[in-house]
Short mmCIF file of C-alpha atoms in Angstrom, two decimals:
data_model
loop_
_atom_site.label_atom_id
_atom_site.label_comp_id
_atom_site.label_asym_id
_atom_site.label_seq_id
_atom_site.Cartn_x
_atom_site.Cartn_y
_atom_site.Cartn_z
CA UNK A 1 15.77 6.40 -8.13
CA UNK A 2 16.46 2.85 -9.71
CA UNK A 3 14.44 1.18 -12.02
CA UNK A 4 12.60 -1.48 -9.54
CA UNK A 5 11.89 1.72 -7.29
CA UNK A 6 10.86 3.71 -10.11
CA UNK A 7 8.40 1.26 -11.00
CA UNK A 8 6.43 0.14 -8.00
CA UNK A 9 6.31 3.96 -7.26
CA UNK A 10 3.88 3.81 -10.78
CA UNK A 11 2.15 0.71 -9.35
CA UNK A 12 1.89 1.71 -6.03
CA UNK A 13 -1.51 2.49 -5.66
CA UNK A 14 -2.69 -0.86 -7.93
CA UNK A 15 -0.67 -2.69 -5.31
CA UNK A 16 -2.65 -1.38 -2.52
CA UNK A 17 -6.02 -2.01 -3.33
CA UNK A 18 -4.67 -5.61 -4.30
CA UNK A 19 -3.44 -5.84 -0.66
CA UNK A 20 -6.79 -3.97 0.81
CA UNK A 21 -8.99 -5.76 -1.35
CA UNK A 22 -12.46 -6.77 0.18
CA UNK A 23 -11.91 -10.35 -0.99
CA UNK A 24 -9.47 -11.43 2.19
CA UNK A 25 -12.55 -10.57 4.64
CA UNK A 26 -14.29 -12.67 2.89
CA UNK A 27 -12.58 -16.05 3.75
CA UNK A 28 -14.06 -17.12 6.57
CA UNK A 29 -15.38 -20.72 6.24
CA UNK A 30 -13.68 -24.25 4.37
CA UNK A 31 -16.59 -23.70 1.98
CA UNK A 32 -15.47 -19.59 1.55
CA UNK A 33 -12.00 -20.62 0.45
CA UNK A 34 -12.75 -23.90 -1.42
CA UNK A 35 -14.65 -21.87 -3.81
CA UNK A 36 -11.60 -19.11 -3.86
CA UNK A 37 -9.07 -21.93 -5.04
CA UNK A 38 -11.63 -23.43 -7.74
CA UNK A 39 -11.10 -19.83 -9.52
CA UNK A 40 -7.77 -19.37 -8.45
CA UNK A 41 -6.20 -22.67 -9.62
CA UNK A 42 -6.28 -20.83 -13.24
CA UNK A 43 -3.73 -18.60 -11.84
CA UNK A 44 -1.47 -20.61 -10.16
CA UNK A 45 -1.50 -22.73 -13.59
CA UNK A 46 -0.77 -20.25 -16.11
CA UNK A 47 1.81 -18.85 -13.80
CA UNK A 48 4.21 -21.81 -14.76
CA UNK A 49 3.34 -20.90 -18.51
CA UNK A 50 4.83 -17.48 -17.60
CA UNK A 51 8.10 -19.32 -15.80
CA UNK A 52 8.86 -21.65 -18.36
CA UNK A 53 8.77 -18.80 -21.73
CA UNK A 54 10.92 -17.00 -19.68
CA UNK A 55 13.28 -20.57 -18.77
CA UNK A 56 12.65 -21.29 -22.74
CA UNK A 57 14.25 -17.67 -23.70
CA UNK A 58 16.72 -16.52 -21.18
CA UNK A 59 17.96 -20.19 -20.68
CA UNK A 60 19.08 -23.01 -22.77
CA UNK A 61 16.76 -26.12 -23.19
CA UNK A 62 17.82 -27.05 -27.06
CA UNK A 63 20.58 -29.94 -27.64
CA UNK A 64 23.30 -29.47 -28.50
CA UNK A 65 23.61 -26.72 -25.76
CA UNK A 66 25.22 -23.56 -25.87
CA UNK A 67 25.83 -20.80 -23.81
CA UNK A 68 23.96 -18.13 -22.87
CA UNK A 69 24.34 -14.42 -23.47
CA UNK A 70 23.62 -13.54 -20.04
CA UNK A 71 24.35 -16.01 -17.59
CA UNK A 72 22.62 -13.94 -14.36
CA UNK A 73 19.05 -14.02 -15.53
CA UNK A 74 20.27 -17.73 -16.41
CA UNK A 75 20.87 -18.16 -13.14
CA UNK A 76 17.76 -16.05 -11.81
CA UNK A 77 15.07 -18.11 -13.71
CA UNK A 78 16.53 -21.41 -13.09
CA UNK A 79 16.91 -20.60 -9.22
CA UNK A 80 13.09 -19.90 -9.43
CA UNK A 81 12.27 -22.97 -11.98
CA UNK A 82 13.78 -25.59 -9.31
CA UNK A 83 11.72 -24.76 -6.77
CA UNK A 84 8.18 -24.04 -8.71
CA UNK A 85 8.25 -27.17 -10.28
CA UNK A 86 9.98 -29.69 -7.98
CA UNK A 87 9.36 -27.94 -4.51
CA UNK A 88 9.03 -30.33 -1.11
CA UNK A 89 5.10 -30.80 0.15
CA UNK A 90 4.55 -30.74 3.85
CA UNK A 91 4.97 -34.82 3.69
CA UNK A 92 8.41 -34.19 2.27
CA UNK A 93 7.81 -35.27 -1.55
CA UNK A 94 9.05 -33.41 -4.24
CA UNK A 95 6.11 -31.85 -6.44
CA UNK A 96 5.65 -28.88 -8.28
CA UNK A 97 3.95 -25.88 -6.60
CA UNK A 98 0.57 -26.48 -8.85
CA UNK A 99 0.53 -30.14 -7.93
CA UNK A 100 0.83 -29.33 -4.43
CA UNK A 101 -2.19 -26.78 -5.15
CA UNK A 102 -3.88 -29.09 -6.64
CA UNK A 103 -3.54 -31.76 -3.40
CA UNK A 104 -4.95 -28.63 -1.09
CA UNK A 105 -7.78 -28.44 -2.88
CA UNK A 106 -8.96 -31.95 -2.78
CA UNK A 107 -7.96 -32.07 0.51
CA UNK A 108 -10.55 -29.23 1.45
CA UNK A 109 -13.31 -31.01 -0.94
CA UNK A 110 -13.04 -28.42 -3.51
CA UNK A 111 -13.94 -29.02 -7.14
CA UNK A 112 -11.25 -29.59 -9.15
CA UNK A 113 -12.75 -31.26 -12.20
CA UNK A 114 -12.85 -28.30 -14.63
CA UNK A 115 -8.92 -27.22 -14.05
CA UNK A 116 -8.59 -31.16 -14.94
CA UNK A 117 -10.84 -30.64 -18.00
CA UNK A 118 -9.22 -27.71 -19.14
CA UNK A 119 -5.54 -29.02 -18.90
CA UNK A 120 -7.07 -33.05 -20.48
CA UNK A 121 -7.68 -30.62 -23.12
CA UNK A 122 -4.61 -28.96 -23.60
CA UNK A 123 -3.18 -32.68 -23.89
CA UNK A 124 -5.74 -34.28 -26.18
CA UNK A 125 -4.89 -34.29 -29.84
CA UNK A 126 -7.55 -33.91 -32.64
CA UNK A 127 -6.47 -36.89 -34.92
CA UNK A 128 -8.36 -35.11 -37.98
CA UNK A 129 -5.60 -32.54 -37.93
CA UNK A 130 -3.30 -33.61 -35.40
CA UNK A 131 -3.05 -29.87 -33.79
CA UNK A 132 -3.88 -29.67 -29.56
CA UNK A 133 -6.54 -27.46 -28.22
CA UNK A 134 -5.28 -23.99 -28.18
CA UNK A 135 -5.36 -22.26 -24.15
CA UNK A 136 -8.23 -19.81 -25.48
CA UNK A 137 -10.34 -22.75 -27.03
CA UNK A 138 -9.98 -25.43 -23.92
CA UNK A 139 -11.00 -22.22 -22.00
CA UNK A 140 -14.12 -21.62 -23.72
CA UNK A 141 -14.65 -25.80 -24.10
CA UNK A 142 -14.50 -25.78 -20.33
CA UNK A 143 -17.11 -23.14 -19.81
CA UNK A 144 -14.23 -21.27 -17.62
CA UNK A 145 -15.79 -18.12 -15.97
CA UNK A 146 -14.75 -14.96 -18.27
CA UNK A 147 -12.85 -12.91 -15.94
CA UNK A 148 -10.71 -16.27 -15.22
CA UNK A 149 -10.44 -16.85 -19.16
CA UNK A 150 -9.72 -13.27 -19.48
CA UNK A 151 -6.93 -13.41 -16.76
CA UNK A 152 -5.84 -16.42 -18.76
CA UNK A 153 -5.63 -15.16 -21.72
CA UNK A 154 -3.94 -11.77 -21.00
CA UNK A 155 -0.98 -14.11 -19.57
CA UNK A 156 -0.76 -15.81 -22.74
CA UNK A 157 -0.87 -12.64 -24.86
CA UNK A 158 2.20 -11.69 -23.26
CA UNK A 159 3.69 -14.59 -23.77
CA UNK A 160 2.88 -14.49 -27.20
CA UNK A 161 4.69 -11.38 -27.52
CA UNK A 162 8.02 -13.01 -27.11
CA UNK A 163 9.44 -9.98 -25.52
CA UNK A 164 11.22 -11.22 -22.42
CA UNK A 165 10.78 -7.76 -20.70
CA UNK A 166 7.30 -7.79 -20.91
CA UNK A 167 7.35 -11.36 -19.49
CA UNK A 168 9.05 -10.46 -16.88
CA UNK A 169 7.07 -7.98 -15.86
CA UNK A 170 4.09 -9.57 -15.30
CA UNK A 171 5.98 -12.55 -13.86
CA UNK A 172 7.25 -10.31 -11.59
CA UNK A 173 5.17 -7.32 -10.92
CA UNK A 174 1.92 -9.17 -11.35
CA UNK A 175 3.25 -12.37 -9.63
CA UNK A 176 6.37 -12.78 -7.54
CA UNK A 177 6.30 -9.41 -6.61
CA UNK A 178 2.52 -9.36 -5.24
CA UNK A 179 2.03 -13.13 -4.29
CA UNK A 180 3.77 -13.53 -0.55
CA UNK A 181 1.84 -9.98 0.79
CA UNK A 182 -2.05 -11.57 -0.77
CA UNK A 183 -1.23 -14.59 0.81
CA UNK A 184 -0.55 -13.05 3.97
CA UNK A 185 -4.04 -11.00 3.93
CA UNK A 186 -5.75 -14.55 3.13
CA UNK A 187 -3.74 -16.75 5.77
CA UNK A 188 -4.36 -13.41 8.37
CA UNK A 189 -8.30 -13.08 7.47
CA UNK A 190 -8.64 -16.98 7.15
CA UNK A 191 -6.71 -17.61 10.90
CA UNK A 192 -10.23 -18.54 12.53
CA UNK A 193 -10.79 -21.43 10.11
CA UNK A 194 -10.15 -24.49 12.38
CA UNK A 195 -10.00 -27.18 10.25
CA UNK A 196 -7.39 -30.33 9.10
CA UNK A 197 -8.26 -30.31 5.64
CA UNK A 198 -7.22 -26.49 5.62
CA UNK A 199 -4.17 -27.86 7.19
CA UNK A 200 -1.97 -28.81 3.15
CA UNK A 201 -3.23 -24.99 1.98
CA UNK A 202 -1.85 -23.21 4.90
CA UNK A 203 1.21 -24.91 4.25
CA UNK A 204 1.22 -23.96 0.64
CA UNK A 205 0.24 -20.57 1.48
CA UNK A 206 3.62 -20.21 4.03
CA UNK A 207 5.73 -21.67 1.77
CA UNK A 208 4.97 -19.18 -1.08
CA UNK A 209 5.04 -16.57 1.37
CA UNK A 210 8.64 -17.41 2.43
CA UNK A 211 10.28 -18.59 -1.07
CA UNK A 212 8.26 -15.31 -3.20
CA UNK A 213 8.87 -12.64 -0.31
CA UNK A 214 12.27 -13.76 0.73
CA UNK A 215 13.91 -14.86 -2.70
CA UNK A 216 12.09 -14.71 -5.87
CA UNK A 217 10.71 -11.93 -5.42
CA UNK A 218 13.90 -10.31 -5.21
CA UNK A 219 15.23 -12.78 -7.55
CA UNK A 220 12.82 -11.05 -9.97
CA UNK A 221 13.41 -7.71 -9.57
CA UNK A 222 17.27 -8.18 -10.60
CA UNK A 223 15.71 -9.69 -13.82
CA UNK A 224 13.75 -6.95 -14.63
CA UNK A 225 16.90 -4.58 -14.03
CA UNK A 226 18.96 -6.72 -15.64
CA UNK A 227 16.44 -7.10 -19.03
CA UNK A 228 15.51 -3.00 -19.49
CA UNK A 229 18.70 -2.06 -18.56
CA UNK A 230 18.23 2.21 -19.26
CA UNK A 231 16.54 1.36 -21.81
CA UNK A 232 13.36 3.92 -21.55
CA UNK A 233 11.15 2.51 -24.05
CA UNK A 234 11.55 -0.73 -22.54
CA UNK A 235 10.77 0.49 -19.03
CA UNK A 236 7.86 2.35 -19.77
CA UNK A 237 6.49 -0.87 -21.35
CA UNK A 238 7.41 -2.68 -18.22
CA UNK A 239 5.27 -0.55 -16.47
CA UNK A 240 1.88 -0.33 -18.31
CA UNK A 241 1.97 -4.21 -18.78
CA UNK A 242 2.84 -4.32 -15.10
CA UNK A 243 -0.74 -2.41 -14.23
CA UNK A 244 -2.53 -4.15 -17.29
CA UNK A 245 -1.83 -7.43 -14.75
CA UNK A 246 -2.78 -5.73 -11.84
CA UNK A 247 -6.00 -4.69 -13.14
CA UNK A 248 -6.84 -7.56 -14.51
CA UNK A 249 -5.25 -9.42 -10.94
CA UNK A 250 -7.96 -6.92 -9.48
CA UNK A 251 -11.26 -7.58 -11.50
CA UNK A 252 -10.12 -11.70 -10.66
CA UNK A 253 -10.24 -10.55 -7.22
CA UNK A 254 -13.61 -8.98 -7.33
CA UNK A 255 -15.37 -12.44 -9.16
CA UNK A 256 -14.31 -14.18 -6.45
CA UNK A 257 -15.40 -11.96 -3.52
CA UNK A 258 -18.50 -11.66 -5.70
CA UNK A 259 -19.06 -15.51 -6.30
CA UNK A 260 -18.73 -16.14 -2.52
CA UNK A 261 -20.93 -13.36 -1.25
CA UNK A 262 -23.56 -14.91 -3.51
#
């Protein structure tokens, strides 16, 4: 057994309820899913955080340039990079995958004004000591709901860490890996929704199906082989931070399925 196999053997039951969850049945209305991608934007957000510490460590960004040690993952994260942050919308334009999120939700009426809150913040600098709003205090600023904040803020924890192993595995087991089979339950539960301003999420929704489930996800799994290596103590920590963002993938889940059944 290799080390991808060995590992989504461990999160195979996580993965399930993910893809059984209760919250796909509940789609069934514009206003059902509008209120999805107001909690959901979080996600989609912080997932380029996740993208670019991994571009920032396994790549080279600095000038003057040199090479990497390992020029596959090089290869692996920048494959990925190019197309999450300068993909083609539906109209043909290059924009990042968030940006074309972003355009779906306006285009269904959702709200998007705290996302833009929280990220104004993340921009704006406090003259009196020159230092940005930190991800944890624009969260709290914008009143985010605390299971998104906590989602949030596990992401960034990670991150934090600096370990590119444990990056990668909630980029890919909590992300790429999981992405294109949710979106399928929410584009197959969500089919009776007959509506044009539904029309820019569906195509979102396809296209992250077909890039995540055909090539980065696959793309990702390499990585992961490539960064523990047979390494034990770095799989095993692969694997518990891979369910620690499945649970917390799972309690996001059950807000929203709450909020909408409200």
């Amino acid at each position: 057994m290799n080390i991808t196999e060995r590992i989504n053997k461990e999160l195979e039951l996580l993965k399930n309820n993910l893809i059984q969850h209760r919250l796909y049945d509940c789609l069934k209305t514009v206003k059902d899913v509008k209120t999805f991608t107001e909690y959901h934007v979080f996600a989609v957000w912080d997932f380029m955080s996740l993208l670019k510490s991994l571009q920032r460590n396994l790549t080279c960004i600095e000038v003057p340039w040199s090479p990497v040690e390992n020029t596959n993952i090089s290869r692996f994260v920048n494959e990925i990079v190019l197309e999450e942050e300068s993909d083609v919308n539906q109209n043909g334009v290059h924009k990042s995958h968030f940006d074309m999120y972003l355009d779906a939700m306006k285009d269904l009426g959702a709200d998007t004004s705290k996302i833009s809150h929280f990220m104004n913040l993340l921009s704006k600098r406090n003259f009196l000591n020159y230092n940005k709003y930190s991800v944890q205090e624009a969260l709290v600023e914008s009143k985010v709901d605390e299971v998104v904040a906590s989602f949030v803020n596990f992401t960034f924890s990670i991150i934090k860490t600096k370990k590119n192993h444990l990056i990668a595995s909630v980029f890919t087991f909590g992300r790429e890996g999981m992405i294109a089979d949710m979106f399928i339950e929410i584009l197959n539960k969500s089919k009776t929704i007959d509506n044009n301003s539904y029309e820019s999420m569906i195509y979102y929704l396809k296209r992250h199906i077909e890039l995540d489930g055909d090539e980065h996800g696959p793309i990702a799994m390499k990585m992961i082989s490539e960064l523990c290596g047979d390494d034990e103590q770095k799989i095993e920590e692969t694997i518990f931070v891979a369910k620690e963002a499945l649970k917390h993938r799972i309690k996001l889940w059950d807000m929203i399925a709450d909020k909408i059944n409200v």
